[in-house]
Amino acid sequence: MADLDVVVVGAGFAGIYAVHALRSAGLTVRAFEAGGGIGGTWFWNSYPGARCDVESKDYSFSFSPELEQEWSWSERYPAQPEILRYLGHVADRFGLRPHIQLNTRVTAAVWSEDEALWSVTTDDGAVVTARFFVSAVGCLSAYQVPSLPGLETFEGSWYHTARWPAEGVDFTGKRVGLIGTGSTGIQVAPEVAAVAAELYVFQRTPNYAVPNRNRPWEPEAERAFKSRYREYRKEARESFLGVPITGTGRPVLDEPPEDVQRTFSERWRAGGGMPFLGAYTDLLVDQAANDVIAEFMRDRIRETVDDPAVAELLCPRTFPVGSKRLCQSDDYYAMFNRPNVTLVDLRSTPLSAVSAGGLSTTSAFYELDAIVFATGFDAISGALRQIDVRGTSGVALADQWAAGPRAYLGVAAAGFPNMFIVTGPGSPSVLSNMALSIEQHVEWIRDCIGYLSAHGYGTVQATSDAEDAWMAHVTEVAYSTLFPKADSWYIGANIPGKPRVFTTYVGGVGPYGSKCDEVAAAGYPGFALGVP
Ligand code: NA7
C-alpha cells in the first residue's frame, strides 16, 4: 500500500496546478520543491529585468473563471515579482501550501514492479511511496555555468541569473562583465548598465530582439477583455501557439515589398514576438521568407545603435529569426549608446580565462568587480536527468535518454509505468504558452488516472512502439521547419556533449491537444494498461 496516490516534483506553474487538479480529483498528493519558496523558474530567476515574454492575460491559469476575474495584472508583460505574487495567491486561494514540501530536492525515484509503486527519495534521506510519479520539474531549471579556467580564483562576485540572490545585488559603481546574450542576458543588461560604472557585454552570438512595448493594463481595457475571457481561453487552446494571434494568413514571399514593410512596421510598433513571427505563414518554414524578416530586424538594429561597427556586431546572421527564442526588449539595443557599455565580440576574441581581477579574452584583459552568467540551461531534459529515475527492470531514465529525451505524446516515457512528465519532450512545451500547455497536460494526466480507477486498472505505461512513432512524427514536423537550423537550447546544442535532437512538438498546440484528447477518448491506445 503506497503512502500517497501521487508524488509531484516541483512547485512552479506545473507543480502547483498538479497539486490542485489531482487533489480536486480526490487523490492524496505531495509535491517536493527544492527551492525555499514556490514558483519554480519564477522563484529562482529573480534577476533584475526578469519578465515573461508571453502576455499576462495568456500566461496565467484558466482553470478557475473566478481566479481569472479577480486577479488583476498590472502590466501587459508581467515582471518576475508579480508572477511570483500571482502564484503565491493561487497557492493560498486553493489551499495548496500544506501539500508542498519546500527546501526538499528529490534525488531518486524507483519503480517497484512487484508492488506497483514508486519509491521516491529526497535529499533529507526520507523515502515516500506513491502509485504515481509526476515530474513537474520544468524545462528551464538545470542551469549551466560554463567551465572557464580560473573562475575559482576570481576575487569579485559572480552570479548565474537562474540562482539570483533573493536579497538582490547592488551593482552601483561596479565594473560588471555579462556573459550571455539570450533572452535573459538581454533582459538583465539594461538594468545593470543603468547603475554600473562599466558594463562589458561578452557576446558569442548576437540575437534578435523585438520590442515589448510594455505598458500598464488600464482598468477599462481589462474590464472589456475580461468580459469575454472564457471565449478567449477556448480560442487559445485551439490556436497554434497557445495564444490567439492574428496573422495575414499569406506567405511573405507572395506579398508586395511595401506591404511587407508596412505589416512588419505595424507589428514592430505594437511589440511582442509572437505577432511578429505569426505575421506570415512561411516565416518559420522557408529560409528565403525568413531572410526578409531578418533583414527588417537588422535594419532596426542599425537605426537604433549609433556606432555602425557596434551595430554590425549586434546583427545576427547565423540562424533564422525565431529558430532561437525571439528575445523581447524595449531598451537592449539602445543601451549600447551609453558611454559605460562595451560590446566584446567573443567570435573574434574568445574568452580564455578568469583571474583574480577579471576576465581575459584572447586579445584583452577586462578588470571586473562582478561577473553575471546568463548562460542558459540544460533545457527540457536536464532537471529530470538530475534525478536517479529507474523504471521497469531498473532501467535508468538517463540511460534511456542517452540519445535524446523522448516520451509518447510528450507526457509518458516507455518503460516508466505510472510516471508522467508535464510538458515533457515531444510536447509543444517551450514553443507554446507554457501556462496553457501545463494545464492541458495536468488535466490529461488527471483524467488518465481517473480512467484507470474507473476501469479497474492500476498501471499505465507508454509502449515503445507508440513512443517511437510519436517521436518520429515530432522529428518529421520539426524538420519541415527552420527550427533545427539553429544551434539553440531547443536542440541541445548549448550543452557540450548533449545529443543534438529537436524534441519540441511544433505541429501546433490546438492539433496536439486534439490528438491527446483522441487518445484519451479511445481508451489510451499506445499505452499498456495493467491490473493492480
Ligand atoms: P540561452 O537562450 O541559452 O542563452 C545563453 C547565452 O549564453 C547565449 O547567448 C550563449 O551564446 C551564451 N553562452 C553560453 N555559454 C557560453 C560560453 N561558454 N561562452 C560565452 N557565451 C556563452 O539562455 P537564456 O537564459 O537567455 O534563455 C533561456 C530561455 O529562458 C529563453 O529562451 C526563454 O524561453 C526563457 P550562444 O548563443 O550559445 O553562442
Coordinates of C-alpha atoms and ligand atoms in Angstrom, one line a residue:
M1 CA 0.0 0.0 0.0
A2 CA 1.5 3.3 -1.1
D3 CA 1.8 6.3 1.3
L4 CA 0.3 8.5 -1.4
D5 CA -1.5 8.4 -4.6
V6 CA 0.8 10.9 -6.3
V7 CA 4.2 12.4 -5.7
V8 CA 4.8 15.6 -7.7
V9 CA 8.3 17.0 -8.2
G10 CA 8.4 20.8 -8.4
A11 CA 6.2 23.6 -7.4
G12 CA 6.3 26.0 -10.3
F13 CA 3.2 26.6 -12.5
A14 CA 3.1 22.9 -13.3
G15 CA 3.6 21.5 -9.8
I16 CA 1.1 24.0 -8.3
Y17 CA -1.6 23.1 -10.7
A18 CA -0.9 19.4 -10.5
V19 CA -1.4 19.5 -6.7
H20 CA -4.6 21.4 -7.1
A21 CA -6.1 19.3 -10.0
L22 CA -5.1 15.9 -8.6
R23 CA -6.3 16.8 -5.1
S24 CA -9.6 18.0 -6.5
A25 CA -9.9 14.6 -8.2
G26 CA -9.8 13.1 -4.7
L27 CA -6.2 11.9 -4.8
T28 CA -3.6 12.2 -2.0
V29 CA -0.7 14.3 -3.3
R30 CA 2.5 15.7 -2.0
A31 CA 4.8 18.0 -4.0
F32 CA 8.5 18.3 -3.3
E33 CA 10.2 21.6 -4.2
A34 CA 14.0 22.2 -4.0
G35 CA 13.5 25.9 -3.6
G36 CA 12.7 27.8 -0.4
G37 CA 9.5 29.1 -2.0
I38 CA 7.0 28.1 -4.6
G39 CA 7.2 29.5 -8.1
G40 CA 9.8 27.3 -9.9
T41 CA 11.5 29.3 -12.6
W42 CA 9.9 32.5 -11.3
F43 CA 11.3 31.7 -7.8
W44 CA 14.9 31.2 -9.0
N45 CA 15.2 33.7 -11.8
S46 CA 14.8 36.9 -9.7
Y47 CA 17.5 38.8 -11.6
P48 CA 16.7 42.5 -12.4
G49 CA 14.7 42.8 -15.6
A50 CA 13.2 39.3 -15.4
R51 CA 9.9 39.3 -17.3
C52 CA 7.7 36.9 -19.2
D53 CA 7.6 37.2 -23.0
V54 CA 4.0 36.0 -23.1
E55 CA 1.3 38.5 -22.2
S56 CA -0.1 38.3 -18.6
K57 CA -3.6 37.7 -19.9
D58 CA -2.3 34.5 -21.6
Y59 CA 0.4 33.5 -19.1
S60 CA -2.0 32.7 -16.3
F61 CA -4.2 29.9 -15.2
S62 CA -7.5 29.4 -16.9
F63 CA -8.9 26.6 -14.8
S64 CA -10.8 28.9 -12.5
P65 CA -13.1 31.6 -14.0
E66 CA -13.3 33.2 -10.6
L67 CA -9.5 33.4 -10.3
E68 CA -9.0 34.9 -13.7
Q69 CA -11.7 37.5 -12.9
E70 CA -10.4 38.5 -9.5
W71 CA -6.7 38.7 -10.3
S72 CA -5.6 41.9 -11.9
W73 CA -2.3 42.1 -13.8
S74 CA -0.6 45.5 -13.7
E75 CA 1.2 45.2 -17.0
R76 CA 1.0 43.7 -20.4
Y77 CA 4.1 41.6 -19.9
P78 CA 4.4 40.5 -16.2
A79 CA 7.6 41.0 -14.4
Q80 CA 9.0 38.2 -12.2
P81 CA 7.9 39.7 -8.8
E82 CA 4.3 40.0 -10.0
I83 CA 4.2 36.4 -11.4
L84 CA 5.6 35.2 -8.1
R85 CA 2.9 37.1 -6.2
Y86 CA 0.3 35.5 -8.5
L87 CA 1.5 32.0 -7.9
G88 CA 1.5 32.7 -4.2
H89 CA -2.1 33.9 -4.4
V90 CA -3.1 30.8 -6.3
A91 CA -1.4 28.5 -3.7
D92 CA -3.2 30.4 -0.9
R93 CA -6.6 30.7 -2.6
F94 CA -6.8 27.0 -3.3
G95 CA -5.1 25.8 0.0
L96 CA -2.2 24.2 -1.7
R97 CA 0.7 25.1 0.6
P98 CA 0.2 22.3 3.1
H99 CA 0.7 19.8 0.3
I100 CA 4.0 21.3 -0.9
Q101 CA 7.2 20.5 0.9
L102 CA 9.8 23.2 0.3
N103 CA 13.6 23.0 0.6
T104 CA 13.4 19.4 -0.4
R105 CA 15.1 18.0 -3.5
V106 CA 14.0 14.7 -5.0
T107 CA 17.2 12.6 -5.6
A108 CA 15.8 9.3 -6.8
A109 CA 12.5 7.7 -7.9
V110 CA 12.5 3.9 -8.3
W111 CA 9.6 1.9 -9.7
S112 CA 8.8 -1.4 -8.0
E113 CA 7.1 -3.8 -10.3
D114 CA 6.0 -6.2 -7.6
E115 CA 4.3 -3.5 -5.5
A116 CA 3.3 -1.3 -8.5
L117 CA 4.5 1.8 -6.8
W118 CA 7.2 4.4 -6.9
S119 CA 9.7 4.9 -4.0
V120 CA 10.8 8.5 -4.0
T121 CA 13.9 9.6 -2.1
T122 CA 14.6 13.1 -1.0
D123 CA 17.8 14.9 0.0
D124 CA 16.8 14.7 3.7
G125 CA 17.0 11.0 3.4
A126 CA 13.3 10.4 3.6
V127 CA 11.5 7.9 1.3
V128 CA 7.9 8.1 0.4
T129 CA 5.9 5.7 -1.8
A130 CA 3.3 6.7 -4.3
R131 CA 1.2 5.0 -7.0
F132 CA 2.1 7.7 -9.5
F133 CA 5.1 9.9 -10.1
V134 CA 4.6 13.2 -11.8
S135 CA 7.5 15.3 -13.0
A136 CA 6.8 19.0 -12.9
V137 CA 10.5 19.9 -12.8
G138 CA 10.2 22.4 -15.7
C139 CA 12.0 22.8 -19.0
L140 CA 14.4 25.5 -17.8
S141 CA 15.6 24.6 -14.4
A142 CA 19.0 22.9 -14.6
Y143 CA 21.2 26.0 -15.2
Q144 CA 24.7 25.9 -16.7
V145 CA 27.8 27.8 -15.8
P146 CA 30.5 27.4 -18.5
S147 CA 33.7 25.9 -17.3
L148 CA 36.1 28.8 -17.5
P149 CA 39.6 28.1 -16.3
G150 CA 40.3 30.2 -13.2
L151 CA 36.8 31.0 -12.1
E152 CA 37.5 29.8 -8.6
T153 CA 40.3 32.4 -8.4
F154 CA 38.1 35.4 -9.2
E155 CA 38.1 37.8 -6.2
G156 CA 35.0 39.7 -7.2
S157 CA 31.5 38.2 -7.0
W158 CA 29.9 36.1 -9.7
Y159 CA 26.3 35.1 -10.2
H160 CA 24.1 33.0 -12.5
T161 CA 20.8 34.6 -13.4
A162 CA 19.0 31.4 -12.6
R163 CA 20.2 31.5 -9.0
W164 CA 19.9 35.1 -8.2
P165 CA 20.3 36.1 -4.6
A166 CA 16.9 36.8 -3.0
E167 CA 18.2 39.9 -1.4
G168 CA 19.3 41.3 -4.8
V169 CA 22.7 42.6 -5.9
D170 CA 23.8 46.2 -5.9
F171 CA 26.0 46.9 -8.9
T172 CA 26.2 50.7 -8.3
G173 CA 29.6 51.9 -9.4
K174 CA 30.8 48.4 -10.2
R175 CA 32.6 47.1 -13.3
V176 CA 30.5 44.2 -14.4
G177 CA 31.0 41.6 -17.1
L178 CA 27.9 39.9 -18.5
I179 CA 28.3 36.6 -20.4
G180 CA 25.4 35.5 -22.5
T181 CA 23.0 37.4 -24.8
G182 CA 20.0 35.2 -24.9
S183 CA 16.6 36.2 -23.6
T184 CA 18.0 36.5 -20.1
G185 CA 21.2 38.4 -20.9
I186 CA 19.1 40.9 -23.0
Q187 CA 16.8 41.5 -20.1
V188 CA 19.4 41.9 -17.4
A189 CA 21.9 44.0 -19.3
P190 CA 20.0 47.3 -19.4
E191 CA 19.2 47.1 -15.7
V192 CA 22.9 46.6 -14.8
A193 CA 24.0 49.3 -17.3
A194 CA 21.7 51.8 -15.6
V195 CA 23.7 51.6 -12.3
A196 CA 27.1 50.1 -13.0
A197 CA 30.3 52.1 -13.7
E198 CA 31.0 49.8 -16.6
L199 CA 29.2 47.0 -18.3
Y200 CA 31.1 44.7 -20.6
V201 CA 28.7 42.5 -22.7
F202 CA 30.6 39.4 -23.8
Q203 CA 28.7 38.3 -26.8
R204 CA 29.3 34.9 -28.6
T205 CA 26.2 35.0 -30.8
P206 CA 24.1 38.1 -31.4
N207 CA 20.4 37.7 -31.0
Y208 CA 17.2 39.1 -32.5
A209 CA 15.1 41.1 -30.1
V210 CA 11.7 42.7 -30.8
P211 CA 10.2 45.5 -28.6
N212 CA 7.9 44.6 -25.8
R213 CA 6.1 47.9 -25.8
N214 CA 5.2 47.0 -22.3
R215 CA 2.5 49.2 -20.7
P216 CA 0.1 49.2 -17.8
W217 CA -3.1 47.3 -18.2
E218 CA -5.7 50.0 -17.9
P219 CA -8.8 49.1 -15.8
E220 CA -11.1 49.9 -18.6
A221 CA -9.3 47.7 -21.2
E222 CA -9.0 44.9 -18.6
R223 CA -12.8 45.0 -17.9
A224 CA -13.6 44.8 -21.6
F225 CA -11.2 42.0 -22.1
K226 CA -12.3 40.0 -19.1
S227 CA -15.9 40.1 -20.2
R228 CA -15.0 37.5 -22.9
Y229 CA -12.2 35.7 -21.1
R230 CA -13.8 32.2 -21.4
E231 CA -14.2 32.5 -25.1
Y232 CA -10.7 33.8 -25.4
R233 CA -9.3 30.9 -23.5
K234 CA -11.0 28.5 -25.8
E235 CA -9.5 30.2 -28.8
A236 CA -6.1 30.0 -27.1
R237 CA -6.5 26.2 -26.6
E238 CA -7.3 25.8 -30.3
S239 CA -4.6 28.1 -31.5
F240 CA -1.2 27.2 -32.8
L241 CA 1.0 28.7 -30.0
G242 CA -1.5 28.7 -27.2
V243 CA -2.0 32.4 -27.8
P244 CA -4.6 33.6 -30.4
I245 CA -2.5 35.5 -33.0
T246 CA -3.9 37.3 -36.0
G247 CA -1.7 36.8 -39.0
T248 CA -2.2 37.9 -42.6
G249 CA -2.6 34.2 -43.5
R250 CA -0.4 34.7 -46.5
P251 CA 3.2 33.9 -47.4
V252 CA 5.6 36.9 -47.2
L253 CA 7.2 35.9 -50.5
D254 CA 3.9 36.5 -52.3
E255 CA 3.4 40.0 -50.9
P256 CA 4.5 43.3 -52.4
P257 CA 7.6 44.5 -50.5
E258 CA 5.9 47.8 -49.5
D259 CA 3.0 45.8 -47.9
V260 CA 5.5 43.6 -46.1
Q261 CA 7.4 46.7 -44.7
R262 CA 4.1 48.2 -43.5
T263 CA 3.0 45.0 -41.8
F264 CA 6.3 44.4 -40.1
S265 CA 6.5 48.1 -39.1
E266 CA 3.0 48.0 -37.6
R267 CA 3.9 44.9 -35.6
W268 CA 7.2 46.3 -34.5
R269 CA 5.4 49.4 -33.2
A270 CA 2.8 47.2 -31.4
G271 CA 5.6 45.0 -29.8
G272 CA 5.7 41.3 -28.9
G273 CA 7.4 38.3 -30.6
M274 CA 4.5 36.0 -31.4
P275 CA 2.5 38.5 -33.5
F276 CA 5.7 39.3 -35.4
L277 CA 6.6 35.7 -36.3
G278 CA 2.9 34.9 -36.9
A279 CA 2.5 37.7 -39.4
Y280 CA 3.1 35.5 -42.4
T281 CA 2.7 31.7 -43.0
D282 CA 6.2 31.0 -44.4
L283 CA 8.5 32.8 -41.9
L284 CA 9.4 29.7 -40.0
V285 CA 9.4 27.2 -42.8
D286 CA 11.2 28.9 -45.7
Q287 CA 14.7 30.4 -45.5
A288 CA 14.0 33.0 -48.2
A289 CA 11.0 34.2 -46.3
N290 CA 12.9 34.3 -43.1
D291 CA 15.6 36.3 -44.8
V292 CA 13.0 39.1 -45.3
I293 CA 12.1 39.4 -41.6
A294 CA 15.8 39.0 -40.7
E295 CA 16.8 42.0 -42.8
F296 CA 13.9 44.0 -41.4
M297 CA 15.2 43.3 -37.9
R298 CA 18.8 44.1 -38.8
D299 CA 17.7 47.5 -40.2
R300 CA 16.0 48.2 -36.8
I301 CA 19.3 47.5 -35.0
R302 CA 21.3 49.7 -37.4
E303 CA 18.9 52.6 -36.9
T304 CA 19.0 52.2 -33.1
V305 CA 22.7 51.8 -32.4
D306 CA 24.8 54.9 -33.0
D307 CA 28.1 53.3 -33.7
P308 CA 27.9 51.4 -37.1
A309 CA 30.6 48.9 -36.1
V310 CA 28.8 48.0 -32.9
A311 CA 25.5 47.8 -34.8
E312 CA 27.1 45.3 -37.2
L313 CA 28.4 43.2 -34.4
L314 CA 24.9 43.1 -32.9
C315 CA 23.3 42.0 -36.2
P316 CA 22.5 38.2 -36.1
R317 CA 23.3 36.3 -39.3
T318 CA 23.9 32.7 -38.3
F319 CA 20.4 31.4 -37.7
P320 CA 16.9 32.1 -38.8
V321 CA 14.8 34.5 -36.9
G322 CA 12.6 32.6 -34.4
S323 CA 14.7 29.4 -34.6
K324 CA 16.2 30.5 -31.3
R325 CA 13.9 32.1 -28.8
L326 CA 13.0 35.5 -30.2
C327 CA 14.1 37.9 -27.4
Q328 CA 12.0 40.9 -26.3
S329 CA 13.3 44.1 -25.0
D330 CA 12.5 47.8 -25.2
D331 CA 15.9 49.0 -24.4
Y332 CA 18.6 46.4 -25.2
Y333 CA 20.0 47.8 -28.4
A334 CA 19.7 51.4 -27.4
M335 CA 21.7 50.5 -24.3
F336 CA 24.8 50.2 -26.5
N337 CA 24.7 54.0 -27.0
R338 CA 25.6 54.5 -23.3
P339 CA 29.2 55.5 -22.7
N340 CA 29.5 52.9 -19.9
V341 CA 28.6 49.9 -22.1
T342 CA 31.1 48.0 -24.2
L343 CA 30.3 45.1 -26.5
V344 CA 33.0 42.4 -26.6
D345 CA 32.8 40.1 -29.6
L346 CA 33.8 36.6 -28.5
R347 CA 33.7 35.3 -32.0
S348 CA 36.8 37.2 -33.0
T349 CA 38.4 37.1 -29.5
P350 CA 37.1 34.1 -27.4
L351 CA 37.2 34.0 -23.6
S352 CA 40.3 32.4 -22.4
A353 CA 40.4 32.6 -18.6
V354 CA 39.3 34.2 -15.4
S355 CA 41.8 35.5 -12.9
A356 CA 41.6 37.3 -9.6
G357 CA 40.9 40.7 -11.1
G358 CA 38.7 39.9 -14.1
L359 CA 38.2 38.2 -17.4
S360 CA 40.7 37.6 -20.3
T361 CA 39.8 37.1 -23.9
T362 CA 42.5 36.1 -26.5
S363 CA 43.2 39.8 -27.1
A364 CA 42.5 41.8 -23.9
F365 CA 42.0 41.8 -20.1
Y366 CA 38.9 43.3 -18.5
E367 CA 39.1 44.3 -14.9
L368 CA 35.9 43.4 -13.2
D369 CA 34.2 43.6 -9.8
A370 CA 31.4 41.1 -10.8
I371 CA 30.6 38.6 -13.4
V372 CA 27.0 37.7 -14.4
F373 CA 26.4 34.5 -16.2
A374 CA 23.3 34.5 -18.3
T375 CA 24.4 31.3 -20.0
G376 CA 21.2 29.3 -20.0
F377 CA 20.1 25.9 -19.1
D378 CA 20.4 22.2 -19.8
A379 CA 16.8 22.6 -21.1
I380 CA 13.9 20.1 -21.4
S381 CA 15.6 17.0 -20.0
G382 CA 18.3 18.4 -17.7
A383 CA 16.4 18.7 -14.5
L384 CA 14.8 15.3 -14.7
R385 CA 18.1 13.7 -15.6
Q386 CA 19.5 15.0 -12.3
I387 CA 17.1 12.7 -10.5
D388 CA 18.0 9.0 -10.5
V389 CA 14.8 7.8 -12.1
R390 CA 14.5 4.0 -12.6
G391 CA 11.7 2.3 -14.4
T392 CA 10.9 -1.3 -15.3
S393 CA 13.9 -3.7 -14.6
G394 CA 15.8 -0.9 -13.0
V395 CA 16.4 0.9 -16.3
A396 CA 17.7 4.5 -15.7
L397 CA 15.9 7.3 -17.4
A398 CA 19.2 8.9 -18.1
D399 CA 20.4 5.8 -20.0
Q400 CA 17.1 5.5 -21.9
W401 CA 17.5 9.2 -22.9
A402 CA 21.2 8.8 -23.8
A403 CA 20.5 9.6 -27.5
G404 CA 18.0 12.3 -26.6
P405 CA 14.9 12.7 -24.4
R406 CA 11.7 11.1 -25.7
A407 CA 8.1 10.4 -24.5
Y408 CA 4.9 9.2 -26.1
L409 CA 2.7 12.3 -26.6
G410 CA 5.4 14.2 -24.7
V411 CA 4.0 13.0 -21.5
A412 CA 4.9 9.4 -20.8
A413 CA 8.3 7.6 -21.3
A414 CA 8.1 3.9 -22.4
G415 CA 9.4 1.6 -19.6
F416 CA 8.4 4.0 -16.8
P417 CA 5.0 2.9 -15.7
N418 CA 2.7 5.4 -13.8
M419 CA 5.1 8.2 -14.5
F420 CA 4.0 11.4 -16.2
I421 CA 6.1 14.3 -17.4
V422 CA 4.3 17.6 -17.5
T423 CA 5.4 19.4 -20.7
G424 CA 7.9 16.6 -21.4
P425 CA 10.0 16.0 -24.6
G426 CA 7.7 15.5 -27.6
S427 CA 5.1 18.1 -26.4
P428 CA 4.7 21.7 -27.5
S429 CA 6.1 22.9 -24.2
V430 CA 8.6 25.7 -24.7
L431 CA 7.3 26.6 -28.1
S432 CA 3.9 27.4 -26.7
N433 CA 2.3 29.4 -24.0
M434 CA 3.6 27.3 -21.1
A435 CA 0.8 28.1 -18.7
L436 CA -1.8 26.7 -21.1
S437 CA 0.3 23.7 -22.1
I438 CA 0.8 22.9 -18.4
E439 CA -2.9 23.0 -17.7
Q440 CA -3.6 20.8 -20.7
H441 CA -1.1 18.2 -19.6
V442 CA -2.1 18.2 -16.0
E443 CA -5.7 17.7 -16.9
W444 CA -4.9 14.9 -19.3
I445 CA -2.8 13.2 -16.5
R446 CA -5.6 13.7 -14.0
D447 CA -8.2 12.2 -16.4
C448 CA -5.9 9.3 -17.3
I449 CA -5.5 8.4 -13.6
G450 CA -9.3 8.7 -13.3
Y451 CA -9.8 6.4 -16.2
L452 CA -7.6 3.7 -14.7
S453 CA -9.5 3.8 -11.4
A454 CA -12.9 3.8 -13.1
H455 CA -12.0 0.8 -15.3
G456 CA -10.2 -1.3 -12.6
Y457 CA -6.6 -0.7 -13.9
G458 CA -3.7 0.1 -11.6
T459 CA -0.9 0.8 -14.1
V460 CA -0.3 2.6 -17.3
Q461 CA 2.8 2.8 -19.5
A462 CA 3.6 4.0 -22.9
T463 CA 4.6 1.3 -25.3
S464 CA 7.9 1.6 -27.1
D465 CA 6.2 1.4 -30.5
A466 CA 3.9 4.3 -29.7
E467 CA 6.8 6.3 -28.3
D468 CA 8.9 5.6 -31.4
A469 CA 6.1 6.6 -33.7
W470 CA 5.3 9.7 -31.8
M471 CA 8.9 10.9 -31.7
A472 CA 9.3 10.1 -35.4
H473 CA 6.3 12.4 -36.0
V474 CA 7.8 15.1 -33.8
T475 CA 11.1 14.9 -35.7
E476 CA 9.3 15.0 -39.1
V477 CA 7.3 18.1 -38.2
A478 CA 10.4 19.8 -36.8
Y479 CA 12.5 19.1 -39.9
S480 CA 9.8 20.7 -42.1
T481 CA 10.6 24.0 -40.3
L482 CA 13.7 26.1 -39.8
F483 CA 13.9 25.4 -36.1
P484 CA 16.6 22.7 -36.3
K485 CA 18.9 25.0 -38.2
A486 CA 19.9 26.9 -35.1
D487 CA 22.5 25.9 -32.5
S488 CA 19.9 26.5 -29.8
W489 CA 18.9 25.1 -26.5
Y490 CA 15.8 23.7 -28.2
I491 CA 18.1 21.2 -29.9
G492 CA 20.5 20.7 -27.0
A493 CA 23.4 22.5 -28.9
N494 CA 24.2 24.8 -25.9
I495 CA 25.3 21.9 -23.7
P496 CA 28.7 20.4 -24.6
G497 CA 28.2 16.7 -25.5
K498 CA 24.4 16.7 -25.4
P499 CA 22.8 14.8 -28.3
R500 CA 21.5 17.2 -31.0
V501 CA 17.8 16.2 -31.1
F502 CA 14.9 18.6 -31.6
T503 CA 12.2 17.3 -29.2
T504 CA 9.6 20.0 -29.1
Y505 CA 6.4 19.4 -31.0
V506 CA 5.9 22.3 -33.4
G507 CA 2.7 20.9 -35.0
G508 CA 0.6 23.3 -33.1
V509 CA -1.0 23.5 -29.6
G510 CA -4.5 23.0 -31.0
P511 CA -3.8 19.9 -33.1
Y512 CA -1.7 18.5 -30.3
G513 CA -4.4 18.9 -27.8
S514 CA -6.9 17.2 -30.1
K515 CA -4.5 14.3 -30.5
C516 CA -4.2 13.9 -26.8
D517 CA -8.0 14.1 -26.4
E518 CA -8.5 11.4 -29.1
V519 CA -6.1 9.0 -27.3
A520 CA -8.0 9.5 -24.1
A521 CA -11.4 9.1 -25.7
A522 CA -10.3 5.9 -27.4
G523 CA -9.2 4.2 -24.1
Y524 CA -5.5 5.1 -24.4
P525 CA -4.1 3.3 -27.5
G526 CA -0.3 3.3 -27.4
F527 CA -0.4 2.7 -23.6
A528 CA -0.4 -0.7 -21.9
L529 CA -2.9 -0.7 -19.1
G530 CA -2.4 -3.3 -16.3
V531 CA -4.4 -4.5 -13.4
P532 CA -3.1 -3.7 -9.9
Ligands
NA7_1 P1 20.0 31.0 -23.7 O1 19.0 31.4 -24.6 O2 20.5 29.6 -23.8 O3 21.3 32.0 -23.8 C1 22.5 31.7 -23.3 C2 23.5 32.7 -23.7 O4 24.8 32.4 -23.1 C3 23.8 32.7 -25.2 O5 24.0 34.0 -25.7 C4 25.0 31.8 -25.3 O6 25.7 32.0 -26.5 C5 25.8 32.3 -24.1 N1 26.8 31.3 -23.7 C6 26.6 30.1 -23.2 N2 27.7 29.5 -22.9 C7 28.7 30.4 -23.2 C8 30.1 30.4 -23.1 N3 30.8 29.3 -22.7 N4 30.8 31.5 -23.5 C9 30.1 32.6 -24.0 N5 28.8 32.6 -24.1 C10 28.1 31.6 -23.7 O7 19.6 31.2 -22.1 P2 18.7 32.3 -21.5 O8 18.7 32.1 -20.1 O9 19.0 33.6 -22.1 O10 17.2 31.9 -22.1 C11 16.7 30.6 -21.9 C12 15.2 30.7 -22.0 O11 14.6 31.2 -20.8 C13 14.7 31.7 -23.0 O12 14.8 31.2 -24.3 C14 13.3 31.9 -22.6 O13 12.5 30.9 -23.0 C15 13.4 31.9 -21.1 P3 25.5 31.2 -27.8 O14 24.2 31.7 -28.4 O15 25.4 29.7 -27.4 O16 26.6 31.4 -28.7

